[in-house]
mmCIF file of C-alpha atoms in Angstrom:
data_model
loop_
_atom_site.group_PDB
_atom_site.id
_atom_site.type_symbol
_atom_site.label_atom_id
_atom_site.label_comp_id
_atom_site.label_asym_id
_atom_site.label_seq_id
_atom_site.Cartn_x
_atom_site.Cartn_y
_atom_site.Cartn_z
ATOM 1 C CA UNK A 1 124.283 78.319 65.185
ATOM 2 C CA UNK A 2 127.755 78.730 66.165
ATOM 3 C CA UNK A 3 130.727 78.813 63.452
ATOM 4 C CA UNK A 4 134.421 77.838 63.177
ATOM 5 C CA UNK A 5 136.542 80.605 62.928
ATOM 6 C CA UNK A 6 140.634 80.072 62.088
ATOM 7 C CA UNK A 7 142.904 82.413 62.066
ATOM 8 C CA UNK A 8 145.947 82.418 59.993
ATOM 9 C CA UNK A 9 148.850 82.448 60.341
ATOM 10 C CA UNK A 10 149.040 81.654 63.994
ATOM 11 C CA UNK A 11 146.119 78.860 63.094
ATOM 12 C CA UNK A 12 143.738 79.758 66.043
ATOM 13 C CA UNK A 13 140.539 78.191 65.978
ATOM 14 C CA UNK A 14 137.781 80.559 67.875
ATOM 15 C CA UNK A 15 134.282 79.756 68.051
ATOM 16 C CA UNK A 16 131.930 82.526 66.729
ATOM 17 C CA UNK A 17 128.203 82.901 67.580
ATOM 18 C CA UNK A 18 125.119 84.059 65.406
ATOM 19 C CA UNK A 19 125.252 87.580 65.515
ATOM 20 C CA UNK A 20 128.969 88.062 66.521
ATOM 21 C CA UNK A 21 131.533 89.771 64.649
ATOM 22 C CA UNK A 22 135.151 87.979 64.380
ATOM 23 C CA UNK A 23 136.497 90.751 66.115
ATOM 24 C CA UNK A 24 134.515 90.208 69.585
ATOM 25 C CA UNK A 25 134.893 86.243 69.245
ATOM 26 C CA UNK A 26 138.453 86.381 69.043
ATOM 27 C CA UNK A 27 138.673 88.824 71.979
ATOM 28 C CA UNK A 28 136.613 87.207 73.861
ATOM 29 C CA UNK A 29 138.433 84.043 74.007
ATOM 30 C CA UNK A 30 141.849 85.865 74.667
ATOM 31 C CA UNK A 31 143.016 86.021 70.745
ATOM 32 C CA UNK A 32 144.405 89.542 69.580
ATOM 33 C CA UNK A 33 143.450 90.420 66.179
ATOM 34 C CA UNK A 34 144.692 94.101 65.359
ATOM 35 C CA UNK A 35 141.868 96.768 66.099
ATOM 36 C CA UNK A 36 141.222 100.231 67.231
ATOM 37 C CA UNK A 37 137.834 102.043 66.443
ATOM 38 C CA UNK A 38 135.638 98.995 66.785
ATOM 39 C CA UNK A 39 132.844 100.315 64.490
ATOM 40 C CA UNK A 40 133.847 99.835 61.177
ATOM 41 C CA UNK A 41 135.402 103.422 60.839
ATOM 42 C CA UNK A 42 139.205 103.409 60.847
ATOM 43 C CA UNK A 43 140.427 99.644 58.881
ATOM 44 C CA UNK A 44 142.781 98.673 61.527
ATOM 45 C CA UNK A 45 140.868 95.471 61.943
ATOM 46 C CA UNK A 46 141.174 94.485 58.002
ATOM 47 C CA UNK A 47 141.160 91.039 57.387
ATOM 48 C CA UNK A 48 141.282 88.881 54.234
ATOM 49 C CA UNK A 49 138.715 85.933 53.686
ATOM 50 C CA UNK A 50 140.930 82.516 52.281
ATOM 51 C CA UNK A 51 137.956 80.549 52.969
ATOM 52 C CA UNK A 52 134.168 80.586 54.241
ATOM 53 C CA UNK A 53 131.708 83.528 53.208
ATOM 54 C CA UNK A 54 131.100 86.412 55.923
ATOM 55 C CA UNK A 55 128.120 89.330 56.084
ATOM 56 C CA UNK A 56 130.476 92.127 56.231
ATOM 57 C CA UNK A 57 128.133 94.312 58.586
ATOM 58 C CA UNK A 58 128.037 98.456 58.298
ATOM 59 C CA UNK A 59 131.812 98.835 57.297
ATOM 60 C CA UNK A 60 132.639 102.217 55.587
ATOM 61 C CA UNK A 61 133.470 102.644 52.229
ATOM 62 C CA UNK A 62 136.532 104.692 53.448
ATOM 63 C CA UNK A 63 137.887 101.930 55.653
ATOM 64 C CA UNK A 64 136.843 98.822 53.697
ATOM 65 C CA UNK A 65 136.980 100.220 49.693
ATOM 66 C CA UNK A 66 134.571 98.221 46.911
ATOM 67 C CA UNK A 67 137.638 96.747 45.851
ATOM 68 C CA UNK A 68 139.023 95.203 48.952
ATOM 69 C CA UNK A 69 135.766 93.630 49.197
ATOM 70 C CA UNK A 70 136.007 92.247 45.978
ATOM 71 C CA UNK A 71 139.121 91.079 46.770
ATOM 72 C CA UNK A 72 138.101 89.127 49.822
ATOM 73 C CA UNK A 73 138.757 91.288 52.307
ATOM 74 C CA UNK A 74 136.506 92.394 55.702
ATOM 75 C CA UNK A 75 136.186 94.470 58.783
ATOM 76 C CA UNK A 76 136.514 92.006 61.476
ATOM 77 C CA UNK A 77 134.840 94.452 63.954
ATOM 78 C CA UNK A 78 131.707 94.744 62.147
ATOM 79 C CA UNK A 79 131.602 91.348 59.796
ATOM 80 C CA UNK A 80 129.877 87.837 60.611
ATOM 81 C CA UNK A 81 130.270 84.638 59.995
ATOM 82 C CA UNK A 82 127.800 82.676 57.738
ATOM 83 C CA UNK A 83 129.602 79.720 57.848
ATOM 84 C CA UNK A 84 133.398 78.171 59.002
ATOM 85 C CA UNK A 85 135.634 80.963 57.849
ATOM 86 C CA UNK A 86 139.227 81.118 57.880
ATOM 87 C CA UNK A 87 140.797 84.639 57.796
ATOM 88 C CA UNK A 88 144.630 86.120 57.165
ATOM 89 C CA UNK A 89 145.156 89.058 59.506
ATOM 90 C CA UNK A 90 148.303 91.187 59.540
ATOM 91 C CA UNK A 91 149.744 89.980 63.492
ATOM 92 C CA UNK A 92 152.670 91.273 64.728
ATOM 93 C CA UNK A 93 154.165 88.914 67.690
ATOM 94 C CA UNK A 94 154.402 91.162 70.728
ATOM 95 C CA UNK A 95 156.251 89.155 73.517
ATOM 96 C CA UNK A 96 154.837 91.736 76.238
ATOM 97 C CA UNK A 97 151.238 91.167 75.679
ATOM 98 C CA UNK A 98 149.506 88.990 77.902
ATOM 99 C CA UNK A 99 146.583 87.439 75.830
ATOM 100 C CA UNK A 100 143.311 88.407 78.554
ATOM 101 C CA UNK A 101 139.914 87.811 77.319
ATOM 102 C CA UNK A 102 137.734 90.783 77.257
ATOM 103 C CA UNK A 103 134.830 89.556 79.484
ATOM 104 C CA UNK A 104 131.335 92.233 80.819
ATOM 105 C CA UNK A 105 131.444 92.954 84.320
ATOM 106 C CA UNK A 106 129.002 95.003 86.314
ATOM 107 C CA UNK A 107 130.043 98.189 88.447
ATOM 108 C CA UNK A 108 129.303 100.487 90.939
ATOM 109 C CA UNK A 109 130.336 103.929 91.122
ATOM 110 C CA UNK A 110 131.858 104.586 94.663
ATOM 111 C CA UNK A 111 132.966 108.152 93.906
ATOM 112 C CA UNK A 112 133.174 111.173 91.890
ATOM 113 C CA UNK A 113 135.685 114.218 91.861
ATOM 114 C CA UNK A 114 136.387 116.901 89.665
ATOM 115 C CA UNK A 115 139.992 116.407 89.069
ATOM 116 C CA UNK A 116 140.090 119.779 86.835
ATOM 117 C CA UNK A 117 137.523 122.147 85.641
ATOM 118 C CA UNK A 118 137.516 119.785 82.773
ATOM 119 C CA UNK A 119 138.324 116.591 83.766
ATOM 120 C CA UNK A 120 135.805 114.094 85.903
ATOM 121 C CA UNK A 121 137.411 111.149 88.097
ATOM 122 C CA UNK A 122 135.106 108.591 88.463
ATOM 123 C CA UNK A 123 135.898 105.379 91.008
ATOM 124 C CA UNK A 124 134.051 102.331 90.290
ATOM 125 C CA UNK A 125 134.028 99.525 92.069
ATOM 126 C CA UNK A 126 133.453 96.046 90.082
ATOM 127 C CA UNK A 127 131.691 93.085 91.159
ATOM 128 C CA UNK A 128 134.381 90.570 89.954
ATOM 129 C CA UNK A 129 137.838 90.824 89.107
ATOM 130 C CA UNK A 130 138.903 92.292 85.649
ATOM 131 C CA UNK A 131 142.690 91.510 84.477
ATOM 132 C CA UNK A 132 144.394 93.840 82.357
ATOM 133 C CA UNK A 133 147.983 95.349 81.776
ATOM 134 C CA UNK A 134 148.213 98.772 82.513
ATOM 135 C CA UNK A 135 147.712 101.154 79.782
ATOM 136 C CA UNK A 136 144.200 99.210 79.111
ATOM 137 C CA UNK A 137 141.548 100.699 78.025
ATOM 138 C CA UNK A 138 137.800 99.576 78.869
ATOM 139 C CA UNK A 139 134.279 100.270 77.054
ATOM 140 C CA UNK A 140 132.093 102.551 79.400
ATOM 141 C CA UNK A 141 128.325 101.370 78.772
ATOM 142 C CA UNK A 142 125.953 104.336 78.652
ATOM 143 C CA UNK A 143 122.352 103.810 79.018
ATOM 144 C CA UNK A 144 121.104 106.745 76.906
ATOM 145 C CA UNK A 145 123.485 105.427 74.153
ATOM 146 C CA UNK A 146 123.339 102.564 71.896
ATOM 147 C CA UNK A 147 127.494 102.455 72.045
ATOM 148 C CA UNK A 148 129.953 102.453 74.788
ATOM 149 C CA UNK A 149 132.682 104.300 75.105
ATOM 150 C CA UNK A 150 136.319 103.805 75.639
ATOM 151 C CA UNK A 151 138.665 105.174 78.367
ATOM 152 C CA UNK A 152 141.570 104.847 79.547
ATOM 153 C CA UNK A 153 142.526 102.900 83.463
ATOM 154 C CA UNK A 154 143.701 105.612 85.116
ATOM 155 C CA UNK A 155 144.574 102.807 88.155
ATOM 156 C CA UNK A 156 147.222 100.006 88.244
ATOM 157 C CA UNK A 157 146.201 96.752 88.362
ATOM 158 C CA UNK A 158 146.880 95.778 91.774
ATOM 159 C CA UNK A 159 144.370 97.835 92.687
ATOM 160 C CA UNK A 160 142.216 95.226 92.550
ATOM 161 C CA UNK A 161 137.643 95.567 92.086
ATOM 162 C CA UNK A 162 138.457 99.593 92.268
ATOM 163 C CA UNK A 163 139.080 101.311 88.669
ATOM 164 C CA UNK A 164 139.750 104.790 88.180
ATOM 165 C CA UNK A 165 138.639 106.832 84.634
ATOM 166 C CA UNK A 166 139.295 110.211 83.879
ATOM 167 C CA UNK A 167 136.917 111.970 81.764
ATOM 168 C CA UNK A 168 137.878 115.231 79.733
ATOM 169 C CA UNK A 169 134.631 116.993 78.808
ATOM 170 C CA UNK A 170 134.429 117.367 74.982
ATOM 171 C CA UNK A 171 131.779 120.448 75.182
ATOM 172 C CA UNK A 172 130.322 119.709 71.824
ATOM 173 C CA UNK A 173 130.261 115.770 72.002
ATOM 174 C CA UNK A 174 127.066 113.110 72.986
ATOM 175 C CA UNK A 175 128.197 111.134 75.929
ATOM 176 C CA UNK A 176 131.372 113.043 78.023
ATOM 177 C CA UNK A 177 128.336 116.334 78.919
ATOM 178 C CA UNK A 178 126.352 113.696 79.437
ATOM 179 C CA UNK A 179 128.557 111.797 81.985
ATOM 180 C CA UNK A 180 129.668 114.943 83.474
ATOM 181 C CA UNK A 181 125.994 115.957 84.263
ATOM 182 C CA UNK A 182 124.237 112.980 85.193
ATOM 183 C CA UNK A 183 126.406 109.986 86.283
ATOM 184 C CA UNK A 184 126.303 109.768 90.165
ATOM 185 C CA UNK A 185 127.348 107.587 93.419
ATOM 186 C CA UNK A 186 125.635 104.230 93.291
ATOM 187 C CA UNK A 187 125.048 103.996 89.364
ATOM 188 C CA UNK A 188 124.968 100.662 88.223
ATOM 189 C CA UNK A 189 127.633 100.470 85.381
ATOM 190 C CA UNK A 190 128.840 98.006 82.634
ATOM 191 C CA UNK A 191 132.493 97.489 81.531
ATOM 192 C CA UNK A 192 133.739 95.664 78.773
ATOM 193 C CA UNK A 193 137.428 95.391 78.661
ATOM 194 C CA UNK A 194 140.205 95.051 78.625
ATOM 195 C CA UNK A 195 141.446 96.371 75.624
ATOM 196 C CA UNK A 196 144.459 98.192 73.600
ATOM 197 C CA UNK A 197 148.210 97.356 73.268
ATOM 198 C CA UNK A 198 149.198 99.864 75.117
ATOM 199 C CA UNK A 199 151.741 98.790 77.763
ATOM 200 C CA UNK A 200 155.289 98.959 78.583
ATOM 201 C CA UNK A 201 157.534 96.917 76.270
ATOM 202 C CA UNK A 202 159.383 95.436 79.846
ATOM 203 C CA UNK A 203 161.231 93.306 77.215
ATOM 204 C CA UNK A 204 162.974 96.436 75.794
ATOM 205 C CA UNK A 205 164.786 96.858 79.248
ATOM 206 C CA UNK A 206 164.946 100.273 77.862
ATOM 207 C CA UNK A 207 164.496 104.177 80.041
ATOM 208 C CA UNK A 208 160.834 105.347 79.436
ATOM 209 C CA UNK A 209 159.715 108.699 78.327
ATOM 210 C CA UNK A 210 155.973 109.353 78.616
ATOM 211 C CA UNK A 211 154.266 112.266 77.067
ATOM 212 C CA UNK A 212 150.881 113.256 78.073
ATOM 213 C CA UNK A 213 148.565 115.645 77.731
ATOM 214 C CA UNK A 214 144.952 116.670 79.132
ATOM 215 C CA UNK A 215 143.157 113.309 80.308
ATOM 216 C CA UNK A 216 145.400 111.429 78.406
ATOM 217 C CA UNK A 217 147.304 111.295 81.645
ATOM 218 C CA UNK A 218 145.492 108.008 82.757
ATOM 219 C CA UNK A 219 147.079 105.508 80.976
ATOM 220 C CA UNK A 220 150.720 106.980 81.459
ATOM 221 C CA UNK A 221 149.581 107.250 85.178
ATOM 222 C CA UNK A 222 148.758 103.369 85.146
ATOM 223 C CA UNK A 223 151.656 102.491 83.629
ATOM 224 C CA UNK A 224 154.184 104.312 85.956
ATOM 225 C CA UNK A 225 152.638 103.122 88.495
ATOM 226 C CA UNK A 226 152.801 99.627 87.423
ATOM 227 C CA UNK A 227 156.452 99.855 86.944
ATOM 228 C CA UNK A 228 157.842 101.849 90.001
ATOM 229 C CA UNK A 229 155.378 99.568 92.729
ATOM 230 C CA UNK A 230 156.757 96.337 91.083
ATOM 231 C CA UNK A 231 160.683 97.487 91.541
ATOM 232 C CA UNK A 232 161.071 98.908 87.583
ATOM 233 C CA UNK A 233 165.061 101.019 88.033
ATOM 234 C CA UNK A 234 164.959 102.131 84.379
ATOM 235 C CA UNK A 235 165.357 105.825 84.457
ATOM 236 C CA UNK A 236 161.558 107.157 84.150
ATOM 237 C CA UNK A 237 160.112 110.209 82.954
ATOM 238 C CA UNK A 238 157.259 111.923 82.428
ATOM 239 C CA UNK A 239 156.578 115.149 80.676
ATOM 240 C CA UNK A 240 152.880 116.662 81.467
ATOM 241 C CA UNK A 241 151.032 118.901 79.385
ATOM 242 C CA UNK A 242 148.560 121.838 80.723
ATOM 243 C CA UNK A 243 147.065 124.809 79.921
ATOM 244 C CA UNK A 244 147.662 126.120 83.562
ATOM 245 C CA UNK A 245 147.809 125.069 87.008
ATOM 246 C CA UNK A 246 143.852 124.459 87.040
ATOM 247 C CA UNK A 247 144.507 121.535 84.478
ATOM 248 C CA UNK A 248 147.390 120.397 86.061
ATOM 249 C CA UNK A 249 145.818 117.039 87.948
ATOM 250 C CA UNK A 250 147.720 114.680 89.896
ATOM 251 C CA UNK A 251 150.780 116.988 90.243
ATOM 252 C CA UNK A 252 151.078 116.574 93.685
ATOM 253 C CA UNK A 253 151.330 112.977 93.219
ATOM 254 C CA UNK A 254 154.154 112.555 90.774
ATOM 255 C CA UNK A 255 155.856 115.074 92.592
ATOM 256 C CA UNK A 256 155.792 112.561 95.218
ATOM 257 C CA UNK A 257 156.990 109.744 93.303
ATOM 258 C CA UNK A 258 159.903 112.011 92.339
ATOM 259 C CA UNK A 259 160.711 112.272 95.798
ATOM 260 C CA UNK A 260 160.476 108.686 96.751
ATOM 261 C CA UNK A 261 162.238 107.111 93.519
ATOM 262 C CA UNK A 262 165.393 108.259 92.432
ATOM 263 C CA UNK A 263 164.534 107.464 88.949
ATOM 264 C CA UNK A 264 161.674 109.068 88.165
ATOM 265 C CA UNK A 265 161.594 112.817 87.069
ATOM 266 C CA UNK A 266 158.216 114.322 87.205
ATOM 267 C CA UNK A 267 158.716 117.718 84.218
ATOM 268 C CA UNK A 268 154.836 119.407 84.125
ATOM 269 C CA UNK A 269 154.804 121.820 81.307
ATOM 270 C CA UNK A 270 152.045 125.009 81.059
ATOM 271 C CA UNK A 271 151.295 126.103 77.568
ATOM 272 C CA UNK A 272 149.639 129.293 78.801
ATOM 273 C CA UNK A 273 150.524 130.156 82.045
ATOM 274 C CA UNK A 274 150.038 133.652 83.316
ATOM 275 C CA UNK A 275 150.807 133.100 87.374
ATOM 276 C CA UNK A 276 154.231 134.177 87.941
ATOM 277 C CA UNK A 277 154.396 132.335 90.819
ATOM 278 C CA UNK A 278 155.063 129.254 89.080
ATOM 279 C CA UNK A 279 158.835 128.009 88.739
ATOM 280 C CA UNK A 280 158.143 125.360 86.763
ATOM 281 C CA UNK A 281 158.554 124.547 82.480
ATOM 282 C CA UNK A 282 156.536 127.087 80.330
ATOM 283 C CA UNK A 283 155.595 126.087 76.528
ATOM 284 C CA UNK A 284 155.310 123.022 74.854
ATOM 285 C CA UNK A 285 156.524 119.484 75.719
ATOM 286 C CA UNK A 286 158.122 118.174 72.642
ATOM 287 C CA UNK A 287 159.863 121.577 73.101
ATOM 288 C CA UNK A 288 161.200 120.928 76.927
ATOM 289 C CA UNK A 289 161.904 117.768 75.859
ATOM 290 C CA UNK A 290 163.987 118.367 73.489
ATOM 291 C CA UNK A 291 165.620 120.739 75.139
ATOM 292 C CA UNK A 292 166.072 118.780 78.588
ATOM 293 C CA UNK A 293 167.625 115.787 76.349
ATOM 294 C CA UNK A 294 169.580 118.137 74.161
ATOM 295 C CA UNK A 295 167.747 116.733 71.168
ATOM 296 C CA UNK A 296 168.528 112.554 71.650
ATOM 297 C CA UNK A 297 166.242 110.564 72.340
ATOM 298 C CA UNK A 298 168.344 107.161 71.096
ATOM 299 C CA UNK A 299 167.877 104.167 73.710
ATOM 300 C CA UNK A 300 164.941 105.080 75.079
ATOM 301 C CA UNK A 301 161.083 104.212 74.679
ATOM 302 C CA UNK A 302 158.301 106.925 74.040
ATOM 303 C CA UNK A 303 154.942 106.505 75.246
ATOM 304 C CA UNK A 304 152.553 109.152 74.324
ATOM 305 C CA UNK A 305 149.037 109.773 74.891
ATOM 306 C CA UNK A 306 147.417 112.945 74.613
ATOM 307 C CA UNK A 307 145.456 115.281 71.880
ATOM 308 C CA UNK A 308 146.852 114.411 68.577
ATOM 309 C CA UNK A 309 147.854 117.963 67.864
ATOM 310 C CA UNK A 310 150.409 117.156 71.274
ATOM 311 C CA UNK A 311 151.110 113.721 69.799
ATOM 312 C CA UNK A 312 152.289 114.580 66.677
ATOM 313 C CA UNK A 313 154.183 117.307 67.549
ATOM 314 C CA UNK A 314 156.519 114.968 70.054
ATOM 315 C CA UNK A 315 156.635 111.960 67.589
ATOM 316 C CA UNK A 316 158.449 114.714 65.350
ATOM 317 C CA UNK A 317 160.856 115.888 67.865
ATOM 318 C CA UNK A 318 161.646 112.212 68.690
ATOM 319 C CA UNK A 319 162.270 111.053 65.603
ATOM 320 C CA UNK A 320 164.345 113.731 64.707
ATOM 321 C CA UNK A 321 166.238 112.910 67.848
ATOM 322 C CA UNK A 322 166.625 109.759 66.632
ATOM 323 C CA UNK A 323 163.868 107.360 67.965
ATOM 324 C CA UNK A 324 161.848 105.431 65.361
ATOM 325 C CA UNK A 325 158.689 103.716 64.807
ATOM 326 C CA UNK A 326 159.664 100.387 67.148
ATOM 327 C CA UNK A 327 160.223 102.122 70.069
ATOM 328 C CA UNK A 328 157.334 104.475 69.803
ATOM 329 C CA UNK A 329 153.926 103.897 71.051
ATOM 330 C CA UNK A 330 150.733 105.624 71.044
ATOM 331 C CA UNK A 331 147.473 104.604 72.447
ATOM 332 C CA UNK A 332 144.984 104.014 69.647
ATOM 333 C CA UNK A 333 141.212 104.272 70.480
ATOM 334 C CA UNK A 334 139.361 106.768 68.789
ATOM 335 C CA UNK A 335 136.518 108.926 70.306
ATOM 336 C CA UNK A 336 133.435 109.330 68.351
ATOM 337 C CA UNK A 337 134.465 112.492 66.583
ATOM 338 C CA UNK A 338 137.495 111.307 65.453
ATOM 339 C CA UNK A 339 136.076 108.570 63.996
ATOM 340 C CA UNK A 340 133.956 110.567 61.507
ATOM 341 C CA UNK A 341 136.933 112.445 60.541
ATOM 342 C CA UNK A 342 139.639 111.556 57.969
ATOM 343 C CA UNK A 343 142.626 111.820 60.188
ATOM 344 C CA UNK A 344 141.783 108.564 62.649
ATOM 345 C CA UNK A 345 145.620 107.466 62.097
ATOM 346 C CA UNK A 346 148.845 109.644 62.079
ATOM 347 C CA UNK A 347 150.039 110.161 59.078
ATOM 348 C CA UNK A 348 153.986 109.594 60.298
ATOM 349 C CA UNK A 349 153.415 106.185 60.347
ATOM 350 C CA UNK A 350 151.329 102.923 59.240
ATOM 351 C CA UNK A 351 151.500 101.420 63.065
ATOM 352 C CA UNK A 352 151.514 104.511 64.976
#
């Protein structure tokens, strides 16, 4: 039997079915509640109870403390409803986010390519349309796995039934040797998506720095996309972390775009390069950066996406260069291993 979900304070009503968790029935019906891991792991999805009674599912004890829940309060990506509930959750107004349910659709994988020793593109081409803003992220279903898993559209939208994902091998993980090894032309696939607020703030009208590192390049490679092939002249740029030239994917690419808009600067940066033919940065990017914008980052918007080691280290150098919490922005899914570790959130900031 189907309940009555409302959500306050922007007093949406959502229908929730047996079974469901808030979470999914909001998103489902195109209304954001905050989330990230989606398994009851990190808290971002923490949600008082004003009225109603709801089975609170396998939340942690780290994320959702005996206390809270004595207090009222759930996981709404792992608690259902029993009966009508109505819920507080913390919802910040973001004028750039277009509210697109999350809907299944059914795939087919039309190609495969190594992008990097390390890195797997995979092209898959839906069988309906799937809306999103880019800087999404999906859920990749697995059939050897009980749980999807998230990446990153590597694609813009306009690219219409065809999605790109870029898959960094995590050597001791579950599902990325897995995918590596066994996931072929003509799979069958299910995506769930979209999801994430990861997108350019277009209301900001403000230059864009991107940071990324490793396959965290996907996202930031939607996104600039999006912006340069719908006429974006804000001053672009994109700082790319490698190891060395093997890792360095899509260069070719942006270098192109460099050469065809006049405002966007295309700065890869090797952390361990030993070819001396290359000309190009040499270190660390929060490091170039900061050097390249003689340490002021003021007026601009950061988008980073990358290991957090990477992440962390540029959110420093920008904030010392005096850009703060509003007009930085992180993408924040969590891969299984970071969500059985303590450090699922940076600890800079509540939002980033």
């Amino acid at each position: 039997m189907a309940c009555r979900l409302e959500i306050e304070p922007t007093g949406n009503i959502v229908e929730v079915q047996e079974g469901q968790t808030l979470l999914d029935a909001a998103l489902r019906q195109g209304i954001y509640l905050p989330h990230a891991c989606n398994h009851g792991l990190c808290g971002t999805c923490k949600v008082e109870v004003l009225e109603g009674e709801v089975d609170l599912g396998n939340a942690s004890y780290f994320a959702l403390m005996e206390s809270e829940r004595e207090d009222g309060y759930c996981l709404a990506c792992t608690a259902t409803a029993v009966n009508d509930v109505v819920i507080e959750a913390d919802i910040d107004v973001d004028v750039d986010a277009r509210n697109i349910p999350v809907k299944d659709v059914w795939g087919t994988v039309v190609k495969r390519e190594m992008l990097t020793p390390r890195i797997l593109g995979l092209w898959i081409e839906l069988d309906e349309d799937l809306d999103f803003q880019a800087g999404q992220y999906i859920n990749y279903h697995i059939p050897v796995f009980s749980e999807p898993r998230a990446f990153s559209l590597a694609n813009q939208p306009s690219t219409g039934r065809i999605i790109e994902l870029n898959i960094g091998i995590i050597p001791d993980g579950e599902a990325t040797p897995w995918i590596h090894q066994n996931v072929k032309v003509g799979d069958k696939r299910k995506i769930t998506g979209p999801f994430g607020r990861f997108f350019v703030k277009k209301s900001a009208n403000k230059p864009m720095i991107f940071f990324a590192g490793g396959s965290g390049l996907s996202s930031p490679k939607s996104m600039i996309l999006d912006e340069l092939e719908n006429g974006c002249t804000l001053p672009i740029t994109l700082f790319h972390g490698a190891r060395n030239q093997e890792e360095l994917y899509y260069a070719n690419l942006f270098w192109d775009l460099e050469k065809k808009y006049s405002n966007f600067k295309y700065v890869p940066v090797l952390s361990n390069n030993e070819d001396p033919s290359w000309k190009g940065e040499v270190g660390f990017t929060n490091d170039v950066a900061k050097r390249m914008y003689d340490g002021q980052f003021a007026g601009n918007k950061a988008y980073l996406c990358g290991p957090p080691m990477m992440t962390e280290a540029c959110i420093k150098v920008l904030m010392q260069g005096r850009l703060f919490e509003k007009d930085i922005h992180t993408e924040k899914f969590f891969s299984k291993a970071d969500l059985h570790s303590n450090n699922v959130k940076s600890p800079l900031f509540k939002s980033i």
